[in-house]
XYZ file of C-alpha atoms in Angstrom:
706
model
C 41.144 56.241 -7.169
C 40.705 56.138 -3.391
C 41.732 59.654 -2.735
C 44.916 58.938 -0.921
C 48.462 59.915 -1.775
C 50.911 57.227 -3.150
C 52.951 55.771 -0.389
C 50.896 56.956 2.373
C 50.169 53.377 3.640
C 48.855 54.630 6.948
C 45.676 56.033 5.326
C 45.107 53.958 2.284
C 41.673 52.411 2.301
C 40.277 49.513 0.337
C 38.713 50.765 -2.887
C 35.907 48.217 -2.373
C 34.859 48.539 1.325
C 36.494 51.889 1.990
C 38.040 50.516 5.322
C 41.691 50.904 6.211
C 41.650 47.886 8.543
C 44.667 45.517 8.067
C 43.206 42.219 9.324
C 44.373 39.455 7.266
C 42.277 36.830 9.158
C 38.955 38.565 8.458
C 39.426 40.596 5.219
C 42.623 38.789 3.767
C 45.826 40.515 2.870
C 45.744 44.291 2.257
C 47.784 45.142 -0.729
C 48.522 48.521 -2.645
C 49.483 48.840 -6.115
C 51.649 51.925 -5.873
C 51.802 52.789 -9.589
C 48.037 53.028 -9.876
C 47.393 53.965 -6.155
C 44.958 51.095 -5.676
C 44.449 49.378 -2.292
C 42.214 46.319 -1.894
C 41.716 43.664 0.644
C 42.188 40.220 -0.927
C 38.733 38.957 0.129
C 36.822 42.147 -1.080
C 38.520 41.688 -4.340
C 37.987 37.868 -4.593
C 34.325 37.991 -3.734
C 33.129 40.823 -5.845
C 30.518 39.653 -8.080
C 31.457 41.276 -11.315
C 35.110 40.687 -11.734
C 37.269 37.740 -12.903
C 40.832 36.822 -12.661
C 41.978 37.263 -16.335
C 45.750 37.778 -15.736
C 48.587 35.650 -14.557
C 49.206 35.702 -10.723
C 51.916 38.458 -10.961
C 49.894 40.816 -13.163
C 47.825 43.487 -11.659
C 46.825 42.662 -8.119
C 46.645 38.948 -7.387
C 46.183 38.423 -11.103
C 43.036 40.700 -11.321
C 43.932 43.402 -13.986
C 43.827 47.096 -12.828
C 41.284 48.041 -15.733
C 38.761 45.279 -14.420
C 39.243 46.455 -10.856
C 38.403 49.985 -11.987
C 35.250 48.764 -13.913
C 34.103 46.834 -10.942
C 34.499 49.758 -8.397
C 32.646 51.871 -11.016
C 29.912 49.173 -11.144
C 29.813 48.913 -7.437
C 29.514 52.731 -6.961
C 26.001 52.532 -8.259
C 24.836 49.745 -5.725
C 23.872 50.641 -2.148
C 24.936 48.284 0.715
C 21.798 46.853 2.321
C 23.587 46.839 5.799
C 25.257 50.308 6.057
C 23.195 51.982 3.290
C 26.254 53.362 1.668
C 27.323 52.897 -1.984
C 30.226 50.524 -3.265
C 28.389 47.355 -2.560
C 30.237 45.019 -4.909
C 29.048 41.608 -3.555
C 25.583 40.332 -4.294
C 23.821 37.294 -3.102
C 23.696 34.473 -5.653
C 20.192 33.065 -4.669
C 17.733 33.707 -7.614
C 15.566 36.730 -7.178
C 17.541 37.997 -4.274
C 18.644 41.585 -4.821
C 20.731 42.155 -1.706
C 24.138 43.606 -2.099
C 26.738 44.464 0.538
C 30.480 45.275 1.320
C 32.476 42.421 2.479
C 33.059 43.660 6.075
C 29.329 44.411 6.043
C 28.380 40.951 4.994
C 30.520 39.499 7.844
C 28.815 41.554 10.387
C 25.408 40.451 9.160
C 26.625 36.902 9.125
C 26.539 36.482 5.298
C 28.512 33.329 3.976
C 31.274 33.390 1.407
C 32.483 30.284 -0.275
C 36.167 30.439 -1.203
C 35.988 27.919 -3.990
C 34.413 27.231 -7.254
C 32.763 30.449 -8.624
C 33.349 32.117 -5.105
C 29.786 32.356 -4.503
C 28.176 34.785 -1.790
C 25.006 34.205 0.138
C 22.942 36.666 2.329
C 21.888 35.770 5.799
C 18.552 34.564 4.520
C 19.965 32.250 1.856
C 23.091 31.005 3.254
C 23.838 27.145 3.393
C 23.185 25.624 6.803
C 24.157 22.377 8.537
C 21.302 19.934 9.187
C 21.576 17.687 12.196
C 18.936 15.351 13.917
C 17.089 17.484 16.660
C 17.497 16.764 20.310
C 20.601 14.711 19.936
C 22.604 17.154 22.252
C 20.988 18.695 25.412
C 23.909 20.010 27.177
C 27.081 22.040 26.072
C 30.083 20.621 24.507
C 33.624 22.026 24.016
C 35.058 23.394 20.892
C 37.660 21.047 20.012
C 40.099 23.669 19.128
C 39.777 26.080 22.130
C 37.991 23.841 24.485
C 35.486 26.631 25.611
C 31.983 25.199 25.969
C 29.448 25.890 23.396
C 25.914 25.006 22.717
C 25.851 22.231 20.047
C 23.444 23.815 17.721
C 24.766 24.537 14.201
C 24.607 28.312 13.648
C 26.573 30.814 11.695
C 29.246 30.891 14.428
C 29.000 27.279 15.393
C 29.889 24.544 13.125
C 29.992 20.710 13.427
C 32.482 18.287 11.803
C 30.924 16.204 9.037
C 33.035 13.122 9.827
C 32.911 13.182 13.643
C 29.478 13.798 14.990
C 30.469 15.039 18.470
C 33.162 17.472 17.117
C 32.053 21.134 17.239
C 34.006 24.381 16.526
C 33.759 27.988 16.600
C 33.846 29.432 13.064
C 36.564 32.027 14.209
C 38.681 29.018 15.659
C 38.364 27.073 12.465
C 39.235 30.066 10.173
C 42.406 30.767 12.202
C 43.387 27.127 11.983
C 42.752 27.000 8.418
C 44.952 29.969 7.637
C 47.771 28.685 9.758
C 47.476 25.159 8.595
C 46.905 25.656 4.808
C 45.341 23.160 2.453
C 47.993 20.417 3.148
C 47.482 20.222 6.909
C 43.950 21.561 7.493
C 41.857 18.542 8.869
C 39.383 17.236 11.405
C 41.213 17.685 14.929
C 39.505 14.536 16.019
C 39.877 11.853 13.391
C 42.262 13.566 11.072
C 39.994 13.331 7.934
C 40.921 15.980 5.316
C 38.780 15.401 2.201
C 35.279 15.259 3.657
C 36.275 17.835 6.238
C 37.675 20.335 3.844
C 34.862 19.930 1.314
C 32.141 20.856 4.083
C 34.144 23.621 5.575
C 34.501 25.286 2.044
C 30.807 24.937 1.709
C 30.181 26.570 5.084
C 32.474 29.548 4.231
C 35.920 28.735 5.657
C 38.709 29.972 3.605
C 41.523 27.475 3.218
C 44.519 29.032 1.460
C 46.445 26.997 -0.986
C 49.902 27.319 0.960
C 52.133 25.425 3.270
C 51.485 25.413 7.043
C 52.827 28.549 8.891
C 55.054 26.318 10.966
C 56.493 24.731 7.802
C 57.516 28.215 6.482
C 59.131 29.578 9.457
C 62.855 29.444 8.973
C 64.972 26.989 11.164
C 61.774 25.949 12.814
C 63.142 22.657 13.707
C 66.759 23.311 14.138
C 66.945 22.212 17.716
C 66.027 18.812 16.517
C 69.421 18.624 14.818
C 71.299 19.293 18.028
C 72.383 16.597 20.458
C 71.144 16.838 24.087
C 74.212 17.659 26.164
C 73.120 18.423 29.872
C 73.478 16.340 32.967
C 70.005 15.885 34.510
C 70.732 13.777 37.520
C 69.833 15.257 40.803
C 73.381 15.595 42.231
C 75.841 16.547 39.432
C 79.399 15.882 40.581
C 81.090 17.862 37.824
C 82.837 21.015 39.039
C 82.672 22.623 35.546
C 78.871 22.472 35.506
C 75.957 20.383 34.174
C 76.866 21.436 30.513
C 80.433 20.352 30.702
C 81.177 17.672 28.105
C 84.521 16.062 27.100
C 84.319 12.926 25.083
C 86.092 9.765 25.880
C 86.324 10.842 29.596
C 84.392 10.299 32.862
C 82.781 13.763 32.091
C 81.324 12.665 28.842
C 77.561 13.027 28.623
C 75.467 9.908 27.847
C 71.919 10.335 26.714
C 68.888 8.264 27.798
C 68.805 5.254 25.509
C 64.894 5.408 25.387
C 64.187 8.949 24.861
C 67.292 10.764 24.315
C 66.174 13.913 25.814
C 67.766 13.469 29.268
C 71.528 13.045 29.948
C 74.076 12.193 32.578
C 77.813 12.442 33.000
C 79.295 9.012 33.118
C 80.761 9.756 36.626
C 77.616 11.195 38.007
C 75.821 7.799 37.377
C 78.862 5.745 38.090
C 79.020 4.416 34.512
C 82.149 2.652 33.643
C 82.055 3.148 29.832
C 79.948 4.670 27.163
C 78.715 1.112 26.128
C 76.704 0.774 29.414
C 72.935 1.278 29.139
C 71.337 4.174 31.055
C 67.823 5.347 31.307
C 66.422 8.545 32.699
C 63.918 8.624 35.541
C 60.864 9.104 33.410
C 61.522 6.321 31.065
C 62.621 3.977 33.781
C 59.227 4.617 35.546
C 57.515 3.604 32.140
C 59.574 0.512 31.809
C 58.785 -0.575 35.546
C 55.140 0.031 35.010
C 55.183 -2.062 31.771
C 56.636 -5.018 33.556
C 60.119 -4.571 32.021
C 61.679 -3.445 35.173
C 64.264 -5.734 37.006
C 65.224 -4.874 40.510
C 68.951 -3.731 40.775
C 71.268 -6.031 42.794
C 72.368 -4.925 46.195
C 75.874 -3.845 46.875
C 77.908 -3.937 50.085
C 78.693 -0.520 51.465
C 82.430 0.473 51.687
C 83.554 1.814 55.059
C 84.485 5.361 53.880
C 83.098 8.743 52.818
C 80.577 9.155 55.691
C 77.775 11.431 54.595
C 75.619 13.353 56.827
C 71.938 12.413 57.333
C 70.611 15.542 55.789
C 72.451 14.976 52.610
C 71.576 11.478 51.936
C 69.060 9.605 53.881
C 66.274 12.229 54.040
C 66.809 13.281 50.426
C 68.375 10.512 48.211
C 70.335 7.309 48.313
C 73.783 7.503 50.063
C 76.361 8.416 47.405
C 78.468 5.407 48.734
C 75.873 3.071 47.091
C 77.157 2.208 43.588
C 74.133 2.938 41.437
C 73.683 0.760 38.143
C 71.069 3.012 37.023
C 69.769 6.394 38.031
C 66.301 4.992 38.218
C 66.448 5.326 41.975
C 67.416 8.955 41.920
C 64.879 11.709 41.633
C 64.879 14.955 39.632
C 63.207 17.838 41.349
C 59.515 17.362 40.826
C 59.217 20.921 39.393
C 61.443 19.718 36.432
C 59.944 16.505 35.840
C 57.646 16.081 32.687
C 59.314 18.777 30.907
C 58.384 16.927 27.682
C 54.885 16.763 28.595
C 53.985 20.094 30.033
C 50.249 20.761 29.946
C 47.607 22.656 31.813
C 45.941 20.410 34.425
C 42.557 21.908 33.391
C 42.922 21.098 29.983
C 43.888 17.400 30.755
C 40.918 16.968 33.125
C 38.525 18.510 30.543
C 39.730 16.005 27.974
C 39.176 13.231 30.510
C 35.541 14.560 30.899
C 35.011 13.789 27.159
C 34.497 10.130 28.320
C 31.248 11.183 30.187
C 28.219 10.281 28.088
C 24.653 11.834 28.272
C 23.010 8.745 30.023
C 22.422 9.574 33.631
C 22.935 7.658 36.826
C 21.224 8.832 39.979
C 22.815 8.583 43.359
C 21.002 8.743 46.505
C 23.250 10.425 48.976
C 22.796 10.788 52.731
C 25.056 13.860 53.741
C 25.317 12.484 57.249
C 26.835 9.019 55.758
C 28.579 10.505 52.820
C 31.064 7.540 52.531
C 28.630 4.649 52.880
C 26.051 6.315 50.526
C 28.760 6.823 47.973
C 30.058 3.459 48.306
C 26.638 1.881 47.714
C 26.225 3.965 44.738
C 29.573 3.253 43.145
C 29.222 -0.313 43.849
C 25.860 -0.827 42.315
C 26.038 -3.170 39.394
C 24.333 -0.518 37.055
C 26.704 2.092 37.919
C 29.187 3.153 35.194
C 31.720 5.740 35.901
C 31.285 7.254 32.387
C 27.492 8.052 33.097
C 26.490 11.584 33.912
C 26.111 11.673 37.711
C 22.824 13.142 39.196
C 22.872 13.698 42.899
C 19.829 13.355 45.110
C 19.992 13.986 48.905
C 17.926 11.883 51.294
C 17.547 11.717 55.157
C 17.861 8.256 56.635
C 15.418 9.079 59.373
C 12.766 10.908 57.108
C 9.752 8.681 57.175
C 8.148 10.509 54.166
C 11.120 9.714 51.838
C 11.528 13.246 50.513
C 14.120 13.590 47.858
C 16.125 16.935 47.512
C 17.956 17.822 44.370
C 21.554 17.905 45.146
C 24.906 19.444 43.645
C 27.223 16.923 42.115
C 30.292 19.160 42.844
C 29.190 19.666 46.434
C 28.765 15.794 46.872
C 32.284 15.363 45.477
C 33.701 18.041 47.529
C 32.228 16.424 50.791
C 33.360 13.079 49.679
C 37.013 14.113 49.142
C 37.080 15.904 52.534
C 35.900 12.606 54.073
C 38.438 10.570 52.167
C 41.229 12.757 53.338
C 40.339 12.407 56.987
C 39.435 8.576 56.629
C 41.418 5.669 58.311
C 42.834 4.809 54.841
C 45.369 7.561 55.118
C 47.861 8.597 57.743
C 49.747 11.812 58.349
C 49.062 15.417 59.253
C 49.110 17.548 55.989
C 50.856 15.353 53.526
C 49.396 11.759 53.825
C 50.336 8.182 52.868
C 48.457 4.935 52.866
C 47.833 3.046 56.067
C 47.730 -0.495 56.556
C 44.108 -1.444 57.588
C 43.456 -5.175 57.321
C 39.720 -4.771 57.448
C 39.736 -2.070 54.736
C 42.035 -4.552 52.694
C 39.441 -7.410 53.158
C 36.540 -5.074 52.176
C 38.490 -3.761 49.064
C 38.101 -0.043 50.437
C 41.401 0.927 49.063
C 40.286 0.174 45.576
C 37.188 1.937 45.979
C 39.018 5.048 47.411
C 41.207 5.129 44.282
C 38.010 4.815 42.107
C 36.137 7.668 43.969
C 39.203 9.970 43.567
C 39.310 9.165 39.864
C 35.605 9.702 39.338
C 35.793 12.902 41.193
C 38.383 14.452 39.165
C 36.716 13.521 35.994
C 33.455 14.641 36.904
C 34.560 17.971 38.035
C 35.237 17.462 41.752
C 37.910 19.347 43.891
C 41.608 18.821 43.916
C 42.790 16.163 46.409
C 45.685 18.270 47.656
C 46.790 15.878 50.495
C 49.026 13.230 48.965
C 52.625 12.994 50.177
C 55.493 13.395 47.562
C 56.442 9.874 48.386
C 52.835 8.466 47.611
C 52.666 10.495 44.469
C 56.059 9.348 43.258
C 55.094 5.603 43.970
C 52.159 6.100 41.803
C 54.100 7.796 38.849
C 57.498 5.954 38.958
C 56.737 2.828 40.930
C 57.732 1.888 44.618
C 61.132 0.535 43.469
C 61.962 3.946 42.311
C 60.764 5.897 45.302
C 62.876 6.743 48.374
C 60.621 7.837 51.275
C 61.656 10.328 53.846
C 61.519 10.775 57.734
C 58.387 12.962 57.368
C 56.343 10.092 55.877
C 56.536 8.312 59.150
C 53.549 9.059 61.395
C 54.006 6.363 63.825
C 55.796 7.867 66.871
C 57.683 4.817 67.864
C 58.999 4.017 64.581
C 60.106 7.643 64.086
C 62.020 7.466 67.435
C 63.780 4.389 66.291
C 64.865 6.071 63.127
C 66.027 9.279 64.890
C 68.008 7.232 67.312
C 69.530 5.137 64.351
C 70.439 8.417 62.558
C 72.053 10.075 65.532
C 74.075 7.255 66.681
C 77.638 8.535 67.067
C 79.392 5.179 67.280
C 78.966 1.465 66.672
C 78.188 0.959 70.432
C 75.250 3.231 70.225
C 74.005 1.688 67.033
C 74.265 -1.779 68.526
C 72.372 -0.782 71.602
C 69.550 0.600 69.381
C 69.593 -2.808 67.685
C 69.480 -4.741 70.579
C 66.722 -2.687 72.278
C 64.538 -3.022 68.948
C 65.605 -6.514 68.282
C 62.075 -8.033 68.062
C 60.764 -5.182 65.832
C 63.719 -5.411 63.499
C 63.348 -9.193 63.196
C 59.695 -8.785 62.622
C 60.222 -6.571 59.642
C 63.257 -8.248 58.367
C 65.739 -5.570 58.992
C 68.119 -7.134 61.259
C 71.714 -6.894 60.025
C 75.330 -7.229 61.124
C 76.777 -3.820 62.236
C 80.430 -3.580 61.314
C 80.803 0.225 60.957
C 79.088 3.438 61.765
C 78.183 3.871 58.211
C 75.765 0.853 58.374
C 73.346 3.098 60.015
C 72.486 4.635 56.679
C 71.300 1.414 55.051
C 69.621 0.240 58.315
C 67.554 3.553 58.357
C 66.710 3.310 54.737
C 65.607 -0.323 55.216
C 63.362 0.655 58.107
C 61.958 3.545 56.217
C 61.399 1.540 53.085
C 59.630 -1.195 54.852
C 57.243 1.007 56.986
C 56.306 3.554 54.252
C 56.296 1.258 51.177
C 56.624 -2.447 51.585
C 54.427 -2.641 54.701
C 51.477 -1.184 52.614
C 52.215 -3.095 49.397
C 48.774 -4.594 49.277
C 46.678 -1.409 50.056
C 48.983 0.540 47.441
C 48.316 -1.984 44.507
C 44.477 -1.979 45.425
C 44.521 1.918 45.558
C 46.404 2.050 42.207
C 43.981 -0.337 40.460
C 41.136 1.991 41.550
C 42.871 5.011 40.128
C 42.984 3.468 36.776
C 39.148 4.129 36.414
C 38.443 6.293 33.436
C 42.214 6.407 32.499
C 43.266 8.822 35.353
C 46.257 6.866 36.569
C 47.600 6.839 32.869
C 47.258 10.634 32.639
C 49.081 10.936 35.951
C 52.006 9.066 34.794
C 52.060 10.841 31.391
C 51.878 14.311 32.991
C 53.131 14.101 36.515
C 54.102 17.823 36.833
C 50.496 18.934 36.276
C 49.074 16.358 38.502
C 51.567 17.001 41.167
C 50.168 20.520 41.660
C 46.686 19.267 42.533
C 47.551 16.030 44.434
C 50.296 17.444 46.607
C 49.205 21.020 47.001
C 46.145 22.845 48.229
C 44.445 25.146 45.787
C 45.564 28.732 45.957
C 43.794 30.937 48.507
C 40.606 32.857 47.211
C 40.788 36.618 46.890
C 38.088 39.296 46.142
C 39.231 39.577 42.612
C 38.924 35.836 42.024
C 35.646 35.591 43.260
C 34.457 38.719 41.309
C 35.872 37.323 38.184
C 34.458 33.875 38.884
C 30.600 34.988 39.111
C 29.214 36.211 35.857
C 26.109 38.563 36.023
C 23.107 36.997 34.200
C 20.318 39.281 35.463
C 20.982 42.624 37.203
C 17.928 44.782 37.719
C 19.887 46.948 40.212
C 23.296 48.198 39.335
C 23.778 49.534 42.896
C 23.765 45.910 44.225
C 26.611 44.964 41.996
C 28.660 47.849 43.551
C 27.674 46.461 46.971
C 28.660 42.999 45.930
C 32.054 44.043 45.048
C 32.507 46.167 48.067
C 31.376 43.234 50.275
C 34.006 40.850 48.642
C 36.632 43.350 49.384
C 35.446 43.682 52.894
C 35.495 39.978 53.523
C 38.929 39.806 52.205
C 40.074 42.545 54.471
C 38.703 40.790 57.576
C 35.858 43.271 58.050
C 33.050 40.680 58.072
C 32.287 37.529 60.019
C 32.274 35.395 56.811
C 35.150 34.324 54.708
C 35.379 34.035 50.979
C 35.478 30.307 51.212
C 32.085 30.517 53.157
C 30.556 32.567 50.153
C 31.869 30.058 47.610
C 30.310 27.188 49.653
C 27.144 28.968 50.225
C 26.655 29.533 46.440
C 28.214 26.148 44.963
C 28.991 23.873 47.873
C 32.671 23.974 47.143
C 35.265 25.586 49.215
C 37.704 26.054 46.272
C 37.633 26.099 42.512
C 37.840 22.658 40.905
C 40.718 22.010 38.574
C 38.161 21.793 35.575
C 36.247 24.864 36.692
C 32.526 24.994 37.500
C 29.802 23.632 35.390
C 27.534 25.679 34.947
C 29.620 28.952 35.583
C 28.719 30.508 38.902
C 26.519 33.510 38.408
C 24.790 36.257 40.414
C 21.448 37.930 39.869
C 19.509 40.471 42.019
C 16.096 39.794 43.353
C 13.473 41.362 45.699
C 14.402 38.931 48.540
C 15.033 39.624 52.156
C 18.133 37.731 52.261
C 20.674 36.052 49.853
C 19.844 32.675 48.433
C 22.442 30.157 47.259
C 21.278 27.762 44.524
C 24.113 25.011 44.636
C 22.588 22.946 41.697
C 22.983 25.763 39.342
C 25.944 27.713 41.179
C 23.606 30.759 41.240
C 23.684 33.418 44.132
C 20.633 35.586 44.313
C 21.541 38.978 45.975
C 19.258 41.116 48.062
C 18.402 44.516 46.840
C 18.891 47.021 49.649
C 19.104 50.700 50.046
C 22.362 50.990 51.807
C 25.600 49.004 51.844
C 25.525 48.297 55.656
C 22.037 46.611 55.109
C 23.388 44.599 52.351
C 26.395 43.403 54.442
C 24.208 42.625 57.425
C 21.858 40.370 55.389
C 24.809 38.715 53.537
C 26.644 37.893 56.919
C 23.426 36.724 58.665
C 22.388 34.291 55.728
C 25.607 32.968 54.988
C 26.827 32.364 58.489
C 23.705 30.887 59.823
C 23.021 28.604 56.723
C 26.501 26.992 57.039
C 26.086 26.652 60.651
C 22.798 24.950 60.272
C 24.011 22.627 57.749
C 26.944 21.636 60.037
C 24.676 21.133 63.050
C 22.225 19.091 60.837
C 24.928 16.882 59.817
C 26.202 16.415 63.401
C 22.772 15.540 64.628
C 22.320 12.779 62.028
C 25.698 11.322 62.759
C 24.862 11.465 66.535
C 21.702 9.570 65.843
């Protein structure tokens, strides 16, 4: 019937649409009846206007009898498709007096709507059902709740809104893929979990919901791993010579699972457990228990006088192996292995946090020369709400005319985070900890700093990137579960005391250090009787813990409360691995390819300029220009790195008849000059970017000086 040889599956085409595309998501399953040499797409067959399912499911093709299919193909051969102008248009619009007919693929191309329910009606692009919403409710783009890409919240053929959650929007393609995978039993609103109202509306709008179980339920042995016991030792220093997976019941090498989550384990001997009956919690669960108030500090134990351990193996990395540990809560797994149960992409997490931001705006008046105080005044304003959309206006303190300049929110947040990193609230060179500043505690500035950092992240600001591992662990697991290291000490005198204690070779040397530092040790409560050289480890640990953690307890608690703004701290504690990458590490270095991919081309009247632009980026990366890739990004967006949640709006370039490039930081738009030669293009770019950034820096210094 379709002119193909039986069994030639590679060239068989659908008898209705005459396409051989095997695309189940678009056209349904492609099936061939070998006896009669008939091949059909399921949707082409289902939506054809002149055929009905008169047989049982196993008869013919999907219950459609062969003779009925032949009659329908013969009927369609007399109808011309209004899209491709070819015959075989078996589907017609059901609207009264509408004579449009089309193939199923042509209908999809022309955005016709097919209802996979009831009488399986089809509507042309003129008469298809639409979703009605109140106009002007949404002014800015919102994310598709499935793929999280931003879309314009206007109901169209490709964009659909949930009938039960008014702020939930979807791509049609995303919904269709989800419906096919979930089936009728699991397809529901991704926000509120409603199925009845949601499915009824989606069927009306042409989403096919197959009557089958979910694809993940049909996969053989899909959840087989849930039936297996976890048998792996996860403590940082496993003492079993046979390896972490070695498990011998009723011995010290038997693996005990965490009593809270069951997905972490330890050998009894590795955590000094005397028997199987003793309770044990993994690091993550112990941190949660601590933060919920259920944590009790472990009792101190006296050190034995044997098994001296080197300073590099214990003090600077973890507690001395001589300490009897009642719980591994004080031990740390490597941070790259933490949060395995909660692995998620940091950009997705921050975008989800951004869903809290509402349309109501709050204007902040920012003086670039005094970024901290102007931000502080704005955030402390009684009318300020962290969930409001922030609108930035730049002002000059000495401007008698009170001229306001529209500002870039992401530039403001970048400048604020740069100031915070270098403020007196933090100490250290690259990896920073909190300082003890009594005036800042009195003015509640640590709370404000935490609040600013949380607001910056949720509103699209840059990665902090300057936290020490110790400060981050204190936030995630609590100070009681965190062991500082020597690098956390920025005070030169305290660092020297620690080094002298660590390098003492006998009891006399250790007592000599104790005598010289008697007043300091008495002040911080670390005086102790020295009976053996091994006491130096506990002494050094006490000094470290006091200086890095206990000394700054008040600033830390205040800072922690500020970080709770918009639920940021809760997310940090839930997904520590994801947040560790942006709190303790600077963003990756920019490259020509990254910038080229970052900027989209909205208006390009001169193709040559685009070639110049790509060549210029490569020249800058190769060091053949006076500017840097960071300079280009600052010039266009006000940011020296790509924020974790990305830019909004997306950075773009356009070509204009201008003498020099122009950066619009409010819209993240870079206007390129149109030139005749590449050298002229590079000279203009270098001159404008270098001098603009220099003038901005000089202006800031000038106002600070005044």
